[in-house]
């Protein structure tokens, strides 16, 4: 009856987008922390 994806598909897409976004944010956060640590070691 309804053309296009069902509401559940939108929900799944949203959850996947949030999870992938969190994964990228966490990876960036870890990389920045590692950079900060190595910079501190170089200065100290």
Rosetta silent file (secondary structure, phi, psi, omega in degrees, C-alpha in Angstrom):
SEQUENCE: XXXXXXXXXXXXXXXXXXXXXXXXXXXXXXXXXXXXXXXXXXXX
SCORE:     score description
SCORE:     0.000 S_00000001
   1 L     0.000  -47.954 -176.552    0.000    0.000    0.000 S_00000001
   2 L   -89.682  129.665  175.772    2.722    2.486    1.020 S_00000001
   3 L   -80.470  145.590  177.803    5.297    3.413   -1.606 S_00000001
   4 L    89.024 -177.947 -176.963    8.908    3.570   -0.468 S_00000001
   5 L   -65.968  153.092  176.550   10.597    2.184    2.630 S_00000001
   6 L   -77.512  158.919  178.661    8.636    1.287    5.732 S_00000001
   7 H   -54.704  -34.158  179.380    9.087    3.393    8.897 S_00000001
   8 H   -61.454  -35.506  179.072   11.100    0.535   10.411 S_00000001
   9 H   -64.108  -39.875  177.998   13.638    0.914    7.597 S_00000001
  10 H   -63.589  -39.729  179.956   14.069    4.589    8.482 S_00000001
  11 H   -62.855  -45.575  179.554   14.549    3.622   12.136 S_00000001
  12 H   -62.316  -43.979  178.690   17.211    1.048   11.236 S_00000001
  13 H   -59.953  -40.775  179.752   18.983    3.562    8.988 S_00000001
  14 H   -63.932  -44.123  179.841   18.939    6.092   11.827 S_00000001
  15 H   -63.280  -43.091  179.701   20.386    3.626   14.329 S_00000001
  16 H   -63.307  -41.976  179.820   23.119    2.606   11.875 S_00000001
  17 H   -62.783  -43.274 -179.794   23.944    6.264   11.185 S_00000001
  18 H   -64.651  -44.309 -178.695   24.189    7.043   14.914 S_00000001
  19 H   -64.226  -44.333  179.979   26.353    3.987   15.607 S_00000001
  20 H   -66.370  -36.708  176.785   28.729    4.710   12.728 S_00000001
  21 H   -62.925  -43.234  178.722   28.904    8.354   13.812 S_00000001
  22 H   -64.337  -39.476  179.824   29.779    7.324   17.366 S_00000001
  23 H   -62.600  -44.664  179.474   32.426    4.919   16.065 S_00000001
  24 H   -64.297  -43.477 -179.506   34.048    7.663   13.974 S_00000001
  25 H   -62.312  -42.125 -179.763   33.882   10.133   16.883 S_00000001
  26 H   -65.100  -41.284  179.274   35.466    7.603   19.247 S_00000001
  27 H   -63.800  -43.236  177.623   38.253    6.842   16.756 S_00000001
  28 H   -62.216  -43.466 -179.633   38.965   10.572   16.310 S_00000001
  29 H   -60.323  -45.355  179.718   38.947   11.071   20.092 S_00000001
  30 H   -64.556  -41.213 -179.514   41.435    8.233   20.615 S_00000001
  31 H   -63.963  -43.196  179.374   43.679    9.532   17.819 S_00000001
  32 H   -64.585  -40.214  178.535   43.669   13.060   19.269 S_00000001
  33 H   -64.032  -40.839  178.723   44.462   11.731   22.747 S_00000001
  34 H   -64.428  -41.221  177.485   47.355    9.683   21.346 S_00000001
  35 H   -61.486  -45.112  179.829   48.641   12.766   19.504 S_00000001
  36 H   -60.036  -41.286 -179.192   48.410   14.827   22.694 S_00000001
  37 H   -65.616  -44.900 -178.250   50.345   12.206   24.639 S_00000001
  38 H   -66.842  -34.577  178.591   53.142   11.960   22.065 S_00000001
  39 H   -66.901  -41.850  178.283   53.357   15.775   21.903 S_00000001
  40 H   -61.048  -41.327  179.936   53.635   15.959   25.709 S_00000001
  41 H   -63.758  -40.736 -179.090   56.435   13.384   25.620 S_00000001
  42 H   -65.973  -39.806 -179.932   58.292   15.373   22.948 S_00000001
  43 H   -70.749  -46.492 -177.216   57.969   18.603   24.978 S_00000001
  44 L   -73.830    0.000    0.000   58.796   16.963   28.308 S_00000001
